[in-house]
Coordinates of C-alpha atoms and ligand atoms in Angstrom, one line a residue:
M203 CA 0.4 -0.2 -0.1
V204 CA 1.8 3.6 -0.7
Q205 CA 2.2 5.4 2.2
A206 CA -0.4 8.3 2.5
S207 CA 0.5 11.8 3.6
A208 CA 1.3 12.7 7.6
V209 CA -1.2 15.6 6.1
E210 CA -2.2 17.1 3.6
I211 CA -3.2 20.4 2.8
R212 CA -5.7 21.4 0.0
K213 CA -6.8 24.2 -0.8
V214 CA -6.6 26.0 1.8
N215 CA -7.3 29.7 2.1
K216 CA -7.2 32.4 5.8
F217 CA -8.4 35.7 6.5
Y218 CA -7.4 38.1 9.4
G219 CA -10.6 40.9 8.6
P220 CA -10.1 41.8 4.6
F221 CA -6.3 41.0 4.8
Q222 CA -5.9 37.4 2.7
A223 CA -3.1 35.5 5.0
L224 CA -3.0 32.7 3.3
K225 CA -3.8 32.4 -0.9
D226 CA -4.9 28.7 -1.8
I227 CA -2.1 27.1 0.3
D228 CA -1.6 23.5 -1.4
L229 CA 1.2 21.2 0.5
S230 CA 2.2 17.6 1.5
I231 CA 3.6 16.6 4.6
P232 CA 5.0 14.0 3.9
P233 CA 5.3 11.2 6.5
G234 CA 8.1 10.4 9.2
K235 CA 10.0 13.3 6.9
V236 CA 10.6 17.0 7.7
T237 CA 10.3 19.2 6.0
C238 CA 11.1 23.2 6.4
L239 CA 8.8 26.0 6.0
I240 CA 11.0 29.4 5.0
G241 CA 9.9 32.6 3.5
P242 CA 10.1 36.7 4.7
S243 CA 7.9 38.6 7.5
G244 CA 4.5 38.1 7.6
S245 CA 4.6 35.8 4.6
G246 CA 2.4 32.9 6.5
K247 CA 4.5 31.0 7.7
S248 CA 3.1 31.1 11.2
T249 CA -0.4 31.5 10.7
L250 CA 0.4 28.1 8.3
L251 CA 1.4 25.6 10.6
R252 CA -0.7 26.8 13.8
C253 CA -3.5 25.6 11.5
I254 CA -3.0 22.2 10.6
N255 CA -3.3 21.3 14.1
F256 CA -6.3 23.8 14.4
L257 CA -5.6 27.2 16.1
E258 CA -6.3 29.3 13.4
P259 CA -8.9 28.7 11.9
Y260 CA -9.6 28.7 8.0
E261 CA -12.2 29.8 5.7
S262 CA -11.8 28.0 3.1
G263 CA -10.1 24.7 1.9
K264 CA -9.4 21.8 4.5
I265 CA -6.8 19.9 6.4
L266 CA -6.4 16.1 6.8
I267 CA -4.8 14.7 9.6
D268 CA -3.7 11.1 8.7
G269 CA -7.0 11.3 5.7
Q270 CA -8.8 12.3 8.9
M271 CA -9.7 16.3 8.5
I272 CA -8.5 18.2 11.1
G273 CA -11.1 21.3 12.7
Y274 CA -14.5 20.6 10.6
D275 CA -16.5 17.1 10.2
A276 CA -17.4 18.0 6.3
P277 CA -16.3 21.2 4.9
G278 CA -18.6 24.6 6.7
K279 CA -19.1 22.5 10.2
P280 CA -17.5 22.9 12.6
M281 CA -16.4 19.6 14.9
S282 CA -16.8 19.0 18.1
G283 CA -14.2 21.0 20.9
R284 CA -14.2 17.1 22.2
R285 CA -13.1 15.8 18.4
L286 CA -10.2 18.2 18.5
R287 CA -8.7 17.8 21.6
D288 CA -8.5 14.3 20.8
M289 CA -7.2 15.3 17.7
R290 CA -5.0 17.3 18.9
R291 CA -4.0 14.9 21.2
S292 CA -1.4 13.2 18.2
I293 CA 0.6 16.6 17.6
G294 CA 3.0 18.2 19.4
M295 CA 4.1 22.3 18.8
V296 CA 7.3 23.5 20.5
F297 CA 7.2 27.3 19.8
Q298 CA 9.9 31.0 20.0
Q299 CA 8.5 31.1 23.9
F300 CA 8.5 27.8 26.0
N301 CA 6.2 28.2 27.9
L302 CA 7.3 26.4 31.2
W303 CA 5.0 26.7 34.3
P304 CA 8.3 28.8 36.0
H305 CA 7.1 27.2 39.9
M306 CA 7.4 23.5 38.4
T307 CA 11.3 21.6 38.5
A308 CA 11.6 20.8 34.3
Q309 CA 10.2 17.3 35.5
Q310 CA 7.2 18.8 36.6
N311 CA 7.3 20.4 33.7
V312 CA 7.2 17.4 31.9
A313 CA 5.4 15.2 33.3
E314 CA 2.2 17.8 34.0
G315 CA 0.6 17.4 30.6
L316 CA 0.5 13.5 31.7
I317 CA -1.1 13.7 34.3
R318 CA -4.0 16.4 33.2
V319 CA -4.7 15.6 29.5
R320 CA -2.7 11.2 30.1
G321 CA -4.5 11.0 33.0
L322 CA -0.9 8.7 34.0
R323 CA -0.4 8.6 38.1
K324 CA 2.0 11.4 39.2
P325 CA 4.6 8.5 39.5
D326 CA 4.7 7.0 35.7
A327 CA 3.5 10.6 33.9
E328 CA 7.0 11.4 36.4
E329 CA 9.1 8.6 35.7
R330 CA 7.9 9.8 31.3
A331 CA 9.5 12.9 32.2
A332 CA 12.2 11.6 32.7
E333 CA 13.1 9.5 30.1
A334 CA 11.7 11.9 27.6
L335 CA 14.7 15.2 29.4
R336 CA 17.4 11.8 29.1
K337 CA 16.3 11.9 25.3
V338 CA 16.3 15.8 24.6
G339 CA 20.0 15.6 27.0
M340 CA 19.3 17.0 29.9
A341 CA 19.2 14.4 32.0
D342 CA 21.4 15.7 35.0
K343 CA 18.5 19.1 34.7
M344 CA 15.6 17.5 36.0
G345 CA 15.2 19.0 39.4
N346 CA 15.1 22.9 37.7
H347 CA 12.7 25.1 37.9
P348 CA 13.1 27.4 34.1
A349 CA 15.1 30.8 36.4
R350 CA 17.3 27.5 37.0
L351 CA 17.7 26.7 33.3
S352 CA 19.4 29.2 29.9
G353 CA 17.2 28.5 27.5
G354 CA 18.9 26.7 25.3
Q355 CA 18.2 23.9 27.6
Q356 CA 14.5 25.5 28.6
Q357 CA 13.9 25.1 25.5
R358 CA 15.2 21.2 25.7
V359 CA 12.3 20.3 28.4
A360 CA 9.6 21.8 26.2
I361 CA 10.7 19.0 23.4
A362 CA 10.3 17.1 25.6
R363 CA 7.2 17.7 26.9
A364 CA 6.0 17.8 23.2
I365 CA 7.8 14.3 23.2
A366 CA 6.3 12.6 26.6
M367 CA 2.9 12.9 24.5
E368 CA 4.7 10.7 21.9
P369 CA 2.8 12.8 19.0
R370 CA 2.7 11.4 16.3
L371 CA 3.6 14.5 15.0
M372 CA 5.7 17.4 15.3
L373 CA 5.9 21.0 14.9
F374 CA 7.9 24.1 15.5
D375 CA 7.6 28.1 15.5
E376 CA 10.7 28.7 15.1
P377 CA 12.2 27.0 17.4
T378 CA 16.5 28.9 18.0
S379 CA 15.1 32.5 17.0
A380 CA 15.5 32.9 21.3
L381 CA 17.9 32.2 22.5
D382 CA 21.2 32.7 22.0
P383 CA 24.0 32.0 19.5
E384 CA 26.0 29.7 21.2
L385 CA 22.3 27.8 22.6
V386 CA 21.1 27.0 18.9
G387 CA 22.9 24.2 18.3
E388 CA 22.1 22.1 21.0
V389 CA 18.3 23.1 20.1
L390 CA 18.8 22.0 16.8
G391 CA 20.9 19.3 17.7
V392 CA 17.4 17.3 19.9
M393 CA 15.0 17.4 16.7
K394 CA 18.2 16.7 14.3
T395 CA 17.9 12.9 16.9
L396 CA 14.1 13.6 16.0
A397 CA 14.8 13.4 12.7
S398 CA 16.5 10.2 12.3
E399 CA 14.2 8.4 14.8
G400 CA 11.6 9.8 12.2
M401 CA 9.2 12.2 13.2
T402 CA 7.4 13.7 11.5
M403 CA 8.5 17.0 11.2
V404 CA 7.4 20.7 9.8
V405 CA 9.6 23.1 11.2
V406 CA 9.3 27.3 10.1
T407 CA 12.4 27.8 10.7
H408 CA 15.4 31.1 9.6
E409 CA 17.5 29.0 10.0
M410 CA 19.2 27.7 6.1
G411 CA 22.0 25.6 7.5
F412 CA 18.8 23.1 8.8
A413 CA 16.4 23.2 5.7
A414 CA 19.4 23.0 3.6
H415 CA 21.1 20.0 6.3
V416 CA 17.5 18.5 8.0
A417 CA 14.8 18.8 5.6
D418 CA 13.5 16.5 3.3
Q419 CA 11.4 19.1 1.6
V420 CA 11.7 22.2 1.6
A421 CA 8.8 25.3 1.2
F422 CA 9.2 28.6 0.8
L423 CA 6.9 31.4 1.6
E424 CA 5.7 35.0 0.6
G425 CA 2.7 37.5 0.9
G426 CA 0.8 34.4 1.4
E427 CA 0.8 32.3 -1.8
L428 CA 3.1 28.7 -2.0
V429 CA 5.9 30.1 -4.0
A430 CA 7.2 26.5 -4.3
V431 CA 8.2 23.2 -3.1
D432 CA 10.9 21.1 -3.8
T433 CA 14.5 19.8 -2.1
P434 CA 16.6 21.7 0.0
S435 CA 19.5 21.7 -3.0
T436 CA 16.9 22.8 -5.2
I437 CA 15.5 26.4 -3.2
L438 CA 18.3 27.0 -1.4
H439 CA 21.0 26.4 -4.5
H440 CA 19.0 26.0 -7.3
P441 CA 15.6 28.3 -6.8
R442 CA 13.8 29.0 -9.8
D443 CA 11.5 32.0 -8.5
A444 CA 13.0 35.3 -7.9
R445 CA 11.5 35.7 -4.9
I446 CA 13.8 32.5 -3.6
R447 CA 17.0 34.1 -5.1
A448 CA 15.4 37.9 -3.5
F449 CA 14.4 36.1 0.0
L450 CA 18.6 34.7 0.1
R451 CA 20.4 36.8 -1.1
T452 CA 19.1 38.8 1.8
Y453 CA 20.0 36.2 4.5
H454 CA 23.1 35.5 2.6
E455 CA 23.9 39.4 3.4
R456 CA 21.8 39.6 6.9
N457 CA 24.8 36.9 8.0
A458 CA 27.8 37.4 6.3
F459 CA 30.8 39.1 8.9
Ligands
ATP737 N1 -4.0 38.1 14.5 C1 -3.5 39.0 13.8 N2 -4.4 39.2 13.0 C2 -4.8 40.2 12.2 N3 -3.2 39.8 11.3 C3 -2.3 39.2 11.4 C4 -3.0 37.8 12.9 N4 -1.5 36.7 13.4 C5 -1.0 37.1 11.8 N5 -1.6 38.1 10.5 C6 -0.7 39.6 9.7 O1 -0.8 37.6 9.1 C7 0.2 37.7 7.8 C8 1.3 36.5 8.2 O2 1.6 36.5 9.9 P1 1.9 35.2 10.2 O3 2.6 35.9 11.7 O4 2.5 33.8 9.7 O5 3.4 36.2 8.9 P2 5.0 35.0 9.4 O6 5.1 34.1 8.2 O7 5.1 34.2 10.2 O8 6.0 35.7 9.7 P3 7.3 36.2 11.2 O9 8.5 35.5 9.9 O10 7.5 37.4 10.9 O11 7.6 35.7 11.9 C9 1.0 39.4 8.4 O12 0.8 40.1 7.8 C10 0.6 39.1 9.6 O13 0.7 40.6 10.2
MG738 MG1 6.2 33.3 12.7

């Protein structure tokens, strides 16, 4: 059997009031692969990512997660909050801001969702939290509160919190852009490990190195349009569209020193 896409985005249009943020987006996210979304500021990357787990509703088109439509039972017929929550359980999300509870240790931060959402007993949740934290290289800091962790460590706790829920799909929105440059590598390293284990990932990133070396496909957005989707090498090294070339030129100018 041919394996279906993990996520099918079909003809999605999204408006904020009169402003159209996404225009007829068609994109397939293959399972077990890494898709990077790149493009200039305001191009609609975060909006598209947030549509995937229906954090943003959209006006037309549909998004299928493992073949199931998310957000609507049928076009124009919103699904119940309960069904939406059920579907979201298989989707992990990591943002630029870590959103950790300041009064909880790293381990408690990871265990919390397992207790509240998954209904695990506290000792089981803590054990699974410890396992997830070991995976992101945080075995020795599990007892620290966020204030006693570096930005890179806090982001790794946020990743552990997401993967502890055993998602089938992980969404990342610029997970390293709030970090000091010397801490970026440790977070990208964890993401690379997840990718090598076959996690389906959609990553909005300004890290062209990550897109070049880890992504299986790169999608370029501009002005709410999906300009091109192709291999990292085609998009980043042999782009056919002038808009992509202009974007990369600006990127290289900014990052040259
Ligand atoms: N809640 C909102 N209300 C109105 N307009 C919005 C809202 N959120 C985003 N927009 C607009 O939609 C467009 C796309 O925004 P989005 O956040 O998706 O861009 P982005 O590609 O993620 O940009 P960045 O790289 O700066 O994060 C922008 O023009 C933005 O101003
Ligand atoms: Mg954004």
